[in-house]
Coordinates of N, CA and C in Angstrom, one line a residue:
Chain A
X30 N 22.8 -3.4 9.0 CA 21.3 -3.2 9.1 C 20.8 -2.6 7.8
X31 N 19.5 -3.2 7.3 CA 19.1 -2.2 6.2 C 19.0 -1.1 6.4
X32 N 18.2 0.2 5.4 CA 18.0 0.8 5.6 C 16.3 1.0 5.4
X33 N 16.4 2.7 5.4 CA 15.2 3.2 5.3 C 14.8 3.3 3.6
X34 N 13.8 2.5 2.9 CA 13.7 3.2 1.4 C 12.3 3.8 1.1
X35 N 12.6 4.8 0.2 CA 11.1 5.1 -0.6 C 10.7 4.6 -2.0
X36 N 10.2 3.5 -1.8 CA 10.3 3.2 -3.2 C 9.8 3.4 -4.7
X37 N 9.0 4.6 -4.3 CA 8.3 5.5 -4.9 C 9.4 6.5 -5.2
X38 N 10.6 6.9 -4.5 CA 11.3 7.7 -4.9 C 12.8 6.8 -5.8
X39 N 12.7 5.6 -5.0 CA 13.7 5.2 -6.1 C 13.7 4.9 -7.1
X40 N 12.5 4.7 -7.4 CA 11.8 4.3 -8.9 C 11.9 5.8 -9.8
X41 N 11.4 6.7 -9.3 CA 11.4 8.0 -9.9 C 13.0 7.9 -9.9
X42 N 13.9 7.5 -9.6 CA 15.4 8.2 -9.9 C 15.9 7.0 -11.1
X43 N 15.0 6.0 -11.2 CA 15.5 5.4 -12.5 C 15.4 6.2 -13.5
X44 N 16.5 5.8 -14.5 CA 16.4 6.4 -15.6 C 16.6 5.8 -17.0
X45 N 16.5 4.1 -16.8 CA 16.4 3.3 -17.7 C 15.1 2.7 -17.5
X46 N 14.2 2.2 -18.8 CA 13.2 1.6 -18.9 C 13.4 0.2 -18.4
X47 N 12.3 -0.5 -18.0 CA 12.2 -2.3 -18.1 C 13.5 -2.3 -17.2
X48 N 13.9 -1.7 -16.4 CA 15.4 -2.4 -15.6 C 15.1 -2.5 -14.6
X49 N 14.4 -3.3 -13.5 CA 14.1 -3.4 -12.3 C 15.3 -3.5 -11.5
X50 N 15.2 -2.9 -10.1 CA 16.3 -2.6 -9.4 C 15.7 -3.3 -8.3
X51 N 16.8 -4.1 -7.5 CA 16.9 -4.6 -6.0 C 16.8 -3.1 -5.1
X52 N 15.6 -2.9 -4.2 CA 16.3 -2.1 -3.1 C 16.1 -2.7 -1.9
X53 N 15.5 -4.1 -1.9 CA 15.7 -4.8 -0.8 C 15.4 -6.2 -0.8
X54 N 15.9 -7.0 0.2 CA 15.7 -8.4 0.2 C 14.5 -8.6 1.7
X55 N 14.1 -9.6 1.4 CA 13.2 -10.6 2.6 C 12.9 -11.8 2.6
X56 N 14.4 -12.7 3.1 CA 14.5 -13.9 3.4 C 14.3 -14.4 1.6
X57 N 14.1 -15.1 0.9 CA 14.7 -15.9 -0.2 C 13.8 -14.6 -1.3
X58 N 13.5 -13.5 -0.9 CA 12.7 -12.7 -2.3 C 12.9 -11.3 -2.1
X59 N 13.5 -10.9 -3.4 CA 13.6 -9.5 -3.9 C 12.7 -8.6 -3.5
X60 N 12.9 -7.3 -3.2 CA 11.4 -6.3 -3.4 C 12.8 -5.6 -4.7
X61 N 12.0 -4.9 -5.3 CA 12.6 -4.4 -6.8 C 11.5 -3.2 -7.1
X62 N 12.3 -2.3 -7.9 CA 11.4 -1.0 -8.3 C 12.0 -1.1 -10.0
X63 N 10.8 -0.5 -10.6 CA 10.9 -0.7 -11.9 C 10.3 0.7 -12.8
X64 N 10.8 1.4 -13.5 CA 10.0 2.3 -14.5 C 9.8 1.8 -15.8
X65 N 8.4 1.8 -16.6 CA 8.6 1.2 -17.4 C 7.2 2.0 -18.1
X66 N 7.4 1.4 -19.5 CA 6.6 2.4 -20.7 C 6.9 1.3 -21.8
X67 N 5.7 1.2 -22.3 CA 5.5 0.3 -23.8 C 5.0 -1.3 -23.0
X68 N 5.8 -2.5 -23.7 CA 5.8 -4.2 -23.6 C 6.8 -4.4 -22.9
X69 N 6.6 -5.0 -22.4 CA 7.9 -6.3 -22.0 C 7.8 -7.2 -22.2
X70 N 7.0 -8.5 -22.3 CA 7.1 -9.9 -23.2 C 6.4 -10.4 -22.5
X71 N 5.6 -11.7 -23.4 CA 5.0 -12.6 -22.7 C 5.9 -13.6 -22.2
X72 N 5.5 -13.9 -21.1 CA 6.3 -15.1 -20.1 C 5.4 -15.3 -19.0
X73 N 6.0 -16.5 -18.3 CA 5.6 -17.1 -17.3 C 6.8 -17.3 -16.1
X74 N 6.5 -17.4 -15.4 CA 7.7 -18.1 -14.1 C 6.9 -19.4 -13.3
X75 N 7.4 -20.5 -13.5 CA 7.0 -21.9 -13.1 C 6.2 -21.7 -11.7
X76 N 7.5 -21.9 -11.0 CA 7.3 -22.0 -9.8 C 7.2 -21.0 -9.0
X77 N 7.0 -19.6 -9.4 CA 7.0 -18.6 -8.7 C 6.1 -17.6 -8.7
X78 N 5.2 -17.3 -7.7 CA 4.2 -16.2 -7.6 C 5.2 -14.7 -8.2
X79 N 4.3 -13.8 -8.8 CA 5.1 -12.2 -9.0 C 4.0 -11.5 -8.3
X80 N 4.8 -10.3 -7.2 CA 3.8 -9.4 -6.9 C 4.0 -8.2 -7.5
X81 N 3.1 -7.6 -8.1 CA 3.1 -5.7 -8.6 C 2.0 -5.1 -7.9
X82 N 2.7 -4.0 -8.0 CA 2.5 -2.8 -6.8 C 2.5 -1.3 -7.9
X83 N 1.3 -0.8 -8.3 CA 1.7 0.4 -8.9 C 2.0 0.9 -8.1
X84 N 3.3 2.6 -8.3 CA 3.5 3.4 -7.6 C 2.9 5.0 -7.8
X85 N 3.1 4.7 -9.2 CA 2.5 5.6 -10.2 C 2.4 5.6 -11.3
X86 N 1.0 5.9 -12.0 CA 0.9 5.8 -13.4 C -0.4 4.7 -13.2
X87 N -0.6 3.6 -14.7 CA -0.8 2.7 -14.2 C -0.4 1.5 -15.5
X88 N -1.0 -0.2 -14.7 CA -0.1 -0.7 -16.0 C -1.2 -2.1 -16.1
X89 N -1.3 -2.2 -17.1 CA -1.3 -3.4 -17.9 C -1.5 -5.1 -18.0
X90 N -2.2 -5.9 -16.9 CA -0.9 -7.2 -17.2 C -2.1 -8.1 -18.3
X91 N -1.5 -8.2 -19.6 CA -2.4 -8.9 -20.1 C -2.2 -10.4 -20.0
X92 N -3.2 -10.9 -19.7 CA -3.0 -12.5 -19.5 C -4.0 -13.3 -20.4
X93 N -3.6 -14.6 -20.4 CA -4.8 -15.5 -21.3 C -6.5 -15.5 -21.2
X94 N -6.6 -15.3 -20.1 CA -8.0 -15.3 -19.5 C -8.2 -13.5 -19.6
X95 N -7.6 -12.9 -20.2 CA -7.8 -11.4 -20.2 C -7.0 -10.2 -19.5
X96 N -7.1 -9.1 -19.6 CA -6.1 -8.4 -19.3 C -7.2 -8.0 -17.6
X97 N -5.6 -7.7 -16.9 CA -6.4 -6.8 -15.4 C -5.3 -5.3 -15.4
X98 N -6.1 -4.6 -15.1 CA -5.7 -2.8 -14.9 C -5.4 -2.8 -13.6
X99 N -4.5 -2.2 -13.4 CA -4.0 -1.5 -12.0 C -3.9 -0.4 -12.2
X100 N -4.1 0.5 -11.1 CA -4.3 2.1 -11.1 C -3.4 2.0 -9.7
X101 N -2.8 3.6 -9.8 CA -2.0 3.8 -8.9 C -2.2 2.9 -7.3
X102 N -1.3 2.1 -6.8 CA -1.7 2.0 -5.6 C -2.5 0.6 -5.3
X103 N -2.8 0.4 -6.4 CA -3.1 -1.0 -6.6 C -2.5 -2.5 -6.5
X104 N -2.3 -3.6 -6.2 CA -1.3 -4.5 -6.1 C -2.5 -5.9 -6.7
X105 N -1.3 -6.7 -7.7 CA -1.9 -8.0 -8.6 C -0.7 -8.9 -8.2
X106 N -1.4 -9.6 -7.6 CA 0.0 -11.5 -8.1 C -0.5 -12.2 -9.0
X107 N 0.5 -11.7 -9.7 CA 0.4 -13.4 -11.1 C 1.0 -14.7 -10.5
X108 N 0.2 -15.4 -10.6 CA 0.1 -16.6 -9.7 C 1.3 -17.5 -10.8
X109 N 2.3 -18.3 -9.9 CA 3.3 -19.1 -10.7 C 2.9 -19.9 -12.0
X110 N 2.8 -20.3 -13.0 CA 2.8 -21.2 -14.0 C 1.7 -20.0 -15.0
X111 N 1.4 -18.9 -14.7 CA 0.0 -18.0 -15.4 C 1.1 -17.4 -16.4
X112 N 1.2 -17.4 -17.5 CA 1.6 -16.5 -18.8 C 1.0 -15.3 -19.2
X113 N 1.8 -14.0 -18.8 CA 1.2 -12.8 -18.8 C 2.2 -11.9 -19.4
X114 N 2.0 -10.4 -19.8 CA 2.7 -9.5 -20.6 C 2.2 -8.2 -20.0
X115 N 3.4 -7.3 -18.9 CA 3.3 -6.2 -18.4 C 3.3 -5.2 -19.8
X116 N 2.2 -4.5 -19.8 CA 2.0 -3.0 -20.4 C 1.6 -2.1 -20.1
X117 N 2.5 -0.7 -20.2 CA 1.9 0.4 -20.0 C 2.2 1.4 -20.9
X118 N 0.9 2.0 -21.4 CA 0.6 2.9 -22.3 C 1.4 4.1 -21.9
X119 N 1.7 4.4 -20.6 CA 2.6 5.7 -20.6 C 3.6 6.0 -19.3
X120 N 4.3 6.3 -18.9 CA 5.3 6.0 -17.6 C 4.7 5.8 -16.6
X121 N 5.6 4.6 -16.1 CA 4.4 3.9 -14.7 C 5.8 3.6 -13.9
X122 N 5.9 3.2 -12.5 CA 6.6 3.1 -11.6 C 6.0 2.2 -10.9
X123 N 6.6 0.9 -10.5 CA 5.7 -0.4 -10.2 C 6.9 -0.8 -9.3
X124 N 6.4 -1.3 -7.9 CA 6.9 -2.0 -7.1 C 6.6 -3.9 -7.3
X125 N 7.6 -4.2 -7.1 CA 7.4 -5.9 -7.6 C 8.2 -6.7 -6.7
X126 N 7.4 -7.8 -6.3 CA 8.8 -8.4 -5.3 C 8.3 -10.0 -6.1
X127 N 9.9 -10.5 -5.9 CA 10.0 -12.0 -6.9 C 10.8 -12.8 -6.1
X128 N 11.1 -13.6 -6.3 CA 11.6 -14.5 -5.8 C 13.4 -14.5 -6.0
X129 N 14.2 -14.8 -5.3 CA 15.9 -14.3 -5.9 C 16.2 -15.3 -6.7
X130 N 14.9 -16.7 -7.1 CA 15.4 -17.4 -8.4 C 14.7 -16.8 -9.2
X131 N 13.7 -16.2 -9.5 CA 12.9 -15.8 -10.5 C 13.9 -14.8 -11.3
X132 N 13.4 -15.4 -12.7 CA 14.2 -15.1 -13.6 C 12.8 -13.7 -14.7
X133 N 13.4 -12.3 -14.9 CA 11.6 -11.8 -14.0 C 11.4 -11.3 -16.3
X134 N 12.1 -12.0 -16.8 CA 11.4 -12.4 -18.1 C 11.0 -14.0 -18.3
X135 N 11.1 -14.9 -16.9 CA 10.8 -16.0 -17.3 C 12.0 -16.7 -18.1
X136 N 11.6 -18.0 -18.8 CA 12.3 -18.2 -19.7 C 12.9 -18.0 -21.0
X137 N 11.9 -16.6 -21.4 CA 12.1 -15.8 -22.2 C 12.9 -14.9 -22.3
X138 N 14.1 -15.0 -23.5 CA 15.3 -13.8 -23.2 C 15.2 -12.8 -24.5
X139 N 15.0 -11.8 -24.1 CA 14.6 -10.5 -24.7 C 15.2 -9.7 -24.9
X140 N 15.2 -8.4 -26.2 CA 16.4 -7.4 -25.4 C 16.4 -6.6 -24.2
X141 N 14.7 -6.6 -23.5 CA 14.6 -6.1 -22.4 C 15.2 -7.1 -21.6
X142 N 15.4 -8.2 -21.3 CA 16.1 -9.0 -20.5 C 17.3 -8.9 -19.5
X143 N 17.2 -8.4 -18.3 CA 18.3 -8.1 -17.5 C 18.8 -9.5 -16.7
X144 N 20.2 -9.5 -16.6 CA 20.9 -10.2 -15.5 C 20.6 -9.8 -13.9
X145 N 20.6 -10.6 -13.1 CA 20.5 -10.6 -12.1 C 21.4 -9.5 -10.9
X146 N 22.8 -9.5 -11.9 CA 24.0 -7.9 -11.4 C 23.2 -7.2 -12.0
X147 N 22.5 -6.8 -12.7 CA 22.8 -5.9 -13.6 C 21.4 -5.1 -12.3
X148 N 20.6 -5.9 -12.5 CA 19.5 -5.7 -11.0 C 19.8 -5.5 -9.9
X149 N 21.1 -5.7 -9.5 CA 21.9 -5.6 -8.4 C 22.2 -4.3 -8.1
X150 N 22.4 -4.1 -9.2 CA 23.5 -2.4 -8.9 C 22.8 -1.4 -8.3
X151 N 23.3 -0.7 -7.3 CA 22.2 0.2 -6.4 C 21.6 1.2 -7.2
X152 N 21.0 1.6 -6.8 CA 19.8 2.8 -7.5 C 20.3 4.1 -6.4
Chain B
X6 N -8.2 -17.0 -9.4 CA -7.8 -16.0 -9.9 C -7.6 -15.1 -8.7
X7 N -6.6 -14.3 -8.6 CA -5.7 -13.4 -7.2 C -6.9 -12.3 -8.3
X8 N -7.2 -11.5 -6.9 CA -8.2 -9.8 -7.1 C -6.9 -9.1 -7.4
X9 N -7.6 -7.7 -7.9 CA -6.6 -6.6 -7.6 C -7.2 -6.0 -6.6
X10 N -6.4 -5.3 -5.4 CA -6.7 -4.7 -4.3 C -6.0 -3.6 -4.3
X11 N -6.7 -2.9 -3.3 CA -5.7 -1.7 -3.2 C -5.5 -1.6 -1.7
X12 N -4.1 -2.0 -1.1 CA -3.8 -2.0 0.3 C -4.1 -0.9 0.7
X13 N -3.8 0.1 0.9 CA -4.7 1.7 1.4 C -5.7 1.5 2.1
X14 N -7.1 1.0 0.8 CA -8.2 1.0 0.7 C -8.8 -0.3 1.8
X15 N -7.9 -1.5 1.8 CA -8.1 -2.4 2.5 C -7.9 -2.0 3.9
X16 N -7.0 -1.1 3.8 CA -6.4 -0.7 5.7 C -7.2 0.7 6.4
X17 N -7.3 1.3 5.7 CA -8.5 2.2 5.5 C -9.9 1.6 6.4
X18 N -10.0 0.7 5.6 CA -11.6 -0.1 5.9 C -11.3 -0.9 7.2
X19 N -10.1 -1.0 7.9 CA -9.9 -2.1 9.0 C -10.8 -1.1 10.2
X20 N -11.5 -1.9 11.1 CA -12.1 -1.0 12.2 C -11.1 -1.5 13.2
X21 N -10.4 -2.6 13.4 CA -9.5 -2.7 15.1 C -8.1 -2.7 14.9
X22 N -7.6 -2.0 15.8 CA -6.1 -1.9 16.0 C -5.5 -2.8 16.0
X23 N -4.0 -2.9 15.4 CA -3.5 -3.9 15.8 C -3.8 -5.7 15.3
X24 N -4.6 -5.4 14.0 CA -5.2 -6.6 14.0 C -5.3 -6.6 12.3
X25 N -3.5 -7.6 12.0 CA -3.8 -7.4 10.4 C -4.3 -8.4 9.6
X26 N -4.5 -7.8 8.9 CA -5.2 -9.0 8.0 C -5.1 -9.5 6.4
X27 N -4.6 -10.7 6.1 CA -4.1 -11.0 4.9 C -5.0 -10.6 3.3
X28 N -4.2 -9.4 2.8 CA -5.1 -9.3 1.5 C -4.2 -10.3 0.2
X29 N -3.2 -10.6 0.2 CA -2.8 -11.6 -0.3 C -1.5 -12.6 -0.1
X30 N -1.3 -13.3 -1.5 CA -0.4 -14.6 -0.6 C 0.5 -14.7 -2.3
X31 N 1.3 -14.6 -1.5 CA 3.0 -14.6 -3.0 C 3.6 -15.7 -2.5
X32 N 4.0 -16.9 -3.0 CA 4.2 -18.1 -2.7 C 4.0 -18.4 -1.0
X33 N 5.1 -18.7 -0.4 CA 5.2 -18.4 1.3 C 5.0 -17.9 2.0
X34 N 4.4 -16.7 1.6 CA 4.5 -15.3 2.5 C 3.1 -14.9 2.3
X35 N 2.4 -14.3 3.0 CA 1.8 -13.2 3.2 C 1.4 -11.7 2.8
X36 N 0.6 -10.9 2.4 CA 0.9 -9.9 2.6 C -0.3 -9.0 3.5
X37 N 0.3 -8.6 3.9 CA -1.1 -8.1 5.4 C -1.4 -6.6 5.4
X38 N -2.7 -6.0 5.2 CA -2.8 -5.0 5.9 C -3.0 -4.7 7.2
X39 N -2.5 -2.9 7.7 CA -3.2 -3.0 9.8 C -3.1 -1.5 9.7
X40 N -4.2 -1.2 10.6 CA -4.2 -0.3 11.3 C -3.9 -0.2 12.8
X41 N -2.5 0.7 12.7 CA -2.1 0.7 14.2 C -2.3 2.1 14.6
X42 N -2.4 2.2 16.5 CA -2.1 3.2 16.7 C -1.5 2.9 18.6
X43 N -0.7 3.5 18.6 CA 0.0 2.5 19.8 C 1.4 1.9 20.1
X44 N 1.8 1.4 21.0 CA 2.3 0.1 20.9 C 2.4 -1.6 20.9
X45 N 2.9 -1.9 19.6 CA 2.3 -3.5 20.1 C 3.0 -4.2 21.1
X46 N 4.4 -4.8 20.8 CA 5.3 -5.4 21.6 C 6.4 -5.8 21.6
X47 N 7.3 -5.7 22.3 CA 9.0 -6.1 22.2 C 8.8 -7.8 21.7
X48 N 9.1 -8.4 20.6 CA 9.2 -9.5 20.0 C 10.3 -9.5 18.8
X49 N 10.6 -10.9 18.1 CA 11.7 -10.8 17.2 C 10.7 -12.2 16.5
X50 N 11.2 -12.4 15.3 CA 11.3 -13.3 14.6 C 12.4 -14.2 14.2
X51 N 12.8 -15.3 15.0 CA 13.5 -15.7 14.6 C 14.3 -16.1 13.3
X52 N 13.8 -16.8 12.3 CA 13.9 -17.4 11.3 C 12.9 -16.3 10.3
X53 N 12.4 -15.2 10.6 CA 11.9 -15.0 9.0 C 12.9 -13.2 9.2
X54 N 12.5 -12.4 7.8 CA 12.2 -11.1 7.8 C 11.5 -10.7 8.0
X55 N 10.7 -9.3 7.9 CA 9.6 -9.1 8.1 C 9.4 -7.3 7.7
X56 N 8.6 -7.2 6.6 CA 8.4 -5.8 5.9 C 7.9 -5.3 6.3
X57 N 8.0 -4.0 6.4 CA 7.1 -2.7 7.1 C 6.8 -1.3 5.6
X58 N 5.9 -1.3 5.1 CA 5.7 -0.3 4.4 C 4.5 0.9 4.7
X59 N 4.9 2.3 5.2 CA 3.5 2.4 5.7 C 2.6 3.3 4.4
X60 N 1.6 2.9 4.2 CA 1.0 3.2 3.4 C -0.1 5.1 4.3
X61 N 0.3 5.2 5.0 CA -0.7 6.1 5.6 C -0.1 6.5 7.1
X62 N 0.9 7.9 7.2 CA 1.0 7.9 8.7 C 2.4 7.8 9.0
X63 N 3.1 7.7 10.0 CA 4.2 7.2 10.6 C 4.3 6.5 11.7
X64 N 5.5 5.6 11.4 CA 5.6 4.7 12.2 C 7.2 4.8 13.1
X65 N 7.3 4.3 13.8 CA 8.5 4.0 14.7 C 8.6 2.7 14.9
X66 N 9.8 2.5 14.7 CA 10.1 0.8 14.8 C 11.5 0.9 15.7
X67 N 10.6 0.5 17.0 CA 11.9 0.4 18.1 C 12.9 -0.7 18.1
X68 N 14.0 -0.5 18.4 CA 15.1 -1.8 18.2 C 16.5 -1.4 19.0
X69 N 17.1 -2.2 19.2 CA 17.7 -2.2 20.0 C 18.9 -1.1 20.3
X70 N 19.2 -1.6 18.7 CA 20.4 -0.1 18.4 C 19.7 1.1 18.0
X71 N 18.5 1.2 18.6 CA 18.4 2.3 17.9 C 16.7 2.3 17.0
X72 N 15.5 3.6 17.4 CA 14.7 3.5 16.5 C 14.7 4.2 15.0
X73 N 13.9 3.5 14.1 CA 13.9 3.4 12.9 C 12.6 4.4 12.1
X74 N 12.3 5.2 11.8 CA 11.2 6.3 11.6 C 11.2 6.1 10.4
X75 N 9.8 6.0 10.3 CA 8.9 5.6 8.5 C 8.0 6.3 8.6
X76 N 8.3 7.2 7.6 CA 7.3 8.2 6.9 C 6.1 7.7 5.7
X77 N 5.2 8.5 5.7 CA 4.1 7.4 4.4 C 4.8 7.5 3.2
X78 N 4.8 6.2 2.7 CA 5.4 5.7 1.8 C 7.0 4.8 1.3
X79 N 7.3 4.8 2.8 CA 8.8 3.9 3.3 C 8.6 2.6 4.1
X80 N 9.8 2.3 3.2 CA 9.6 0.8 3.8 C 10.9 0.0 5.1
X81 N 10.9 -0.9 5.4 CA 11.9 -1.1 6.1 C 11.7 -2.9 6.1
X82 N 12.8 -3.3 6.2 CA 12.7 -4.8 6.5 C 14.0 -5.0 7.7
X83 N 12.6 -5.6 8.9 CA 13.1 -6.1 10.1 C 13.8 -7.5 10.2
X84 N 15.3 -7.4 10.0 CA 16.1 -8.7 10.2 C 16.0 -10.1 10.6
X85 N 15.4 -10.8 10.1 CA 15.0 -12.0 11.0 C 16.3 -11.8 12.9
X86 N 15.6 -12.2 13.8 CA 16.4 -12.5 15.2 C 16.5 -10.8 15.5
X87 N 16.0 -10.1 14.7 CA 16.4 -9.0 15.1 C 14.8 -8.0 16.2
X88 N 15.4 -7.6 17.8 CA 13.9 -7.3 18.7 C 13.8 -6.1 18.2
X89 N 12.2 -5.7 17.8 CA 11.6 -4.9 17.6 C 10.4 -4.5 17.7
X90 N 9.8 -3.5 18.1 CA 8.8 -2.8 18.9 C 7.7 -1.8 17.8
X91 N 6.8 -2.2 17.5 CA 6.4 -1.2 16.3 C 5.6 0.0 17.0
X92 N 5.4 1.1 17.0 CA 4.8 2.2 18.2 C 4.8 3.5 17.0
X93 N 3.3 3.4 17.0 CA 2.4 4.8 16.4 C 2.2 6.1 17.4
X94 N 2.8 6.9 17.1 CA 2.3 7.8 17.8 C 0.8 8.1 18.0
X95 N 0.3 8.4 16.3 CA -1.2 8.4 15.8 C -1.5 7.2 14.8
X96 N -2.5 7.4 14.2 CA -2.9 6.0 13.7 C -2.0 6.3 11.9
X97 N -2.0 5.0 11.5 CA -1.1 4.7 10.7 C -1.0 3.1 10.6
X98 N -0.9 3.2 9.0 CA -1.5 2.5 8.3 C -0.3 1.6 7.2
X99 N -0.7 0.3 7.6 CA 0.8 -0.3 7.1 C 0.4 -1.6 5.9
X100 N 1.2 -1.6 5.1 CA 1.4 -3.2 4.3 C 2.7 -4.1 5.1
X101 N 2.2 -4.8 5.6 CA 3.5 -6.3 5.5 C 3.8 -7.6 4.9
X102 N 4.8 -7.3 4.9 CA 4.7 -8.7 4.5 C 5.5 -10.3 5.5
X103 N 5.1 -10.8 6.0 CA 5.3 -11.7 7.1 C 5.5 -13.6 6.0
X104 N 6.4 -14.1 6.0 CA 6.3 -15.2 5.6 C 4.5 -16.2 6.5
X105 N 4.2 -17.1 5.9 CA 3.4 -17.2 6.5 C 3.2 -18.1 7.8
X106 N 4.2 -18.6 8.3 CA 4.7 -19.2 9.4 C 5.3 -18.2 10.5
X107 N 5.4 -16.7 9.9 CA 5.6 -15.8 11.3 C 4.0 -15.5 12.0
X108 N 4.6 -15.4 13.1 CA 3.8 -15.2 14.5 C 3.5 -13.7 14.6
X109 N 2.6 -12.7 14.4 CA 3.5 -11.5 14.4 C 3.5 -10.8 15.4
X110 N 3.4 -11.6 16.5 CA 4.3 -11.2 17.7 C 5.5 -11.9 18.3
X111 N 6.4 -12.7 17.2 CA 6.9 -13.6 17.7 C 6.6 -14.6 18.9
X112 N 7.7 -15.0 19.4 CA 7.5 -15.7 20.5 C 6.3 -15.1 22.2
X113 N 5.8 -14.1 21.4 CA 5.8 -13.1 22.7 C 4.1 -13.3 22.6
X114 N 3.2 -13.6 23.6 CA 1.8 -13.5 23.2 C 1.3 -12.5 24.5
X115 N 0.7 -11.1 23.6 CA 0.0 -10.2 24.3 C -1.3 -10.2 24.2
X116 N -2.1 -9.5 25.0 CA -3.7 -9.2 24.6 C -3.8 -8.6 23.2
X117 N -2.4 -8.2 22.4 CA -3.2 -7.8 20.9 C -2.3 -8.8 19.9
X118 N -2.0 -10.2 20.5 CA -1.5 -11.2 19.6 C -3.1 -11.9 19.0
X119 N -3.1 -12.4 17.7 CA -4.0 -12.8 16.6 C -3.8 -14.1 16.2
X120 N -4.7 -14.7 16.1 CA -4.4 -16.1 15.8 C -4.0 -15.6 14.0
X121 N -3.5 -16.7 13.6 CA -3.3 -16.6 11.6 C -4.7 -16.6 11.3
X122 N -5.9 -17.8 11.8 CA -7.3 -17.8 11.1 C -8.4 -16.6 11.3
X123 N -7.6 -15.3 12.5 CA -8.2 -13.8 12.8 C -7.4 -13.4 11.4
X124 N -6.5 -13.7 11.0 CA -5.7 -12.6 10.3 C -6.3 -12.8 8.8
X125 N -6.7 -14.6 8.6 CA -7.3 -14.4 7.4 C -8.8 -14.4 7.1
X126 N -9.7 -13.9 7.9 CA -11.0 -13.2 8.0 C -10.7 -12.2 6.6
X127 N -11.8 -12.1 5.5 CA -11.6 -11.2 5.1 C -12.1 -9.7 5.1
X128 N -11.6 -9.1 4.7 CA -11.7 -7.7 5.2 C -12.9 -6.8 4.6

């Protein structure tokens, strides 16, 4: 059985930047917690919607058509094939759920760029 | 272009029980605000999962082996095939996320089951 998570608290126990962590699955898509501060890259993902969820702080997503702000508590889907670039000016904790093929720099491989174990590993 | 929303503020604004309603859509799925307060009904989902996050309140999620207690800001994901009973003591305030082919009372139709074209009224 799963369990019970806070994912507001397991984001707070990360302690690496840009490393999004699995704390749960639902049927073929990730939910994932992430702390993050500064860029992480422009990319896209084809075929796959992204959802973000601030938890705290707030972030960023700049896109072609202009940038949109989320504030705490706030939730944005970058709609599949849209080319966008998460920033946040100062520590932010963002809930995200993707797809378990979404690859969550896209095609783009970065040094922020994690493996899919590496996202695996429990929090 | 997908809004930014703020689920809270969407569930917040709901005036009837039991009666959620889609603030957005990540490929397949759904994602639903509700205000419960109550019980809905002994149902399962066969074939999907099905997220519980409460944004506001606590929830009890009855099940067979056993109920499941979510405090504001926990989440839980109900096993696809797996019966379960969602029961507010007081009102409380939830995000789901339901693929979009779940029923969200499963197989089961009560006086507080929703058609999908109630659920995407917007809010």
């Amino acid at each position: 059985m799963p369990n019970v998570v806070s994912p507001r608290d397991k984001a707070l126990a990360l302690t690496e930047l840009w490393s999004p962590r699995v704390i749960a699955e639902i049927d073929d898509a990730y939910v994932k917690v992430a702390k993050v501060r500064g860029t992480l890259a422009w990319h896209s993902h084809e075929d796959e919607d992204e959802l973000f969820l601030v938890l705290k702080g707030h972030l960023r997503i700049e896109m072609e058509e202009g940038p949109v702000h989320l504030d705490e508590g706030e939730m944005f889907v970058v709609p599949k094939g849209v080319r966008h670039n998460p920033v946040a000016d100062s520590e932010c904790l963002l809930l995200l759920i993707e797809r378990k093929s979404t690859l969550h720099t896209g095609g783009v491989v970065t040094p922020k760029t994690r493996s899919l174990d590496d996202q695996l590993r429990p929090v």
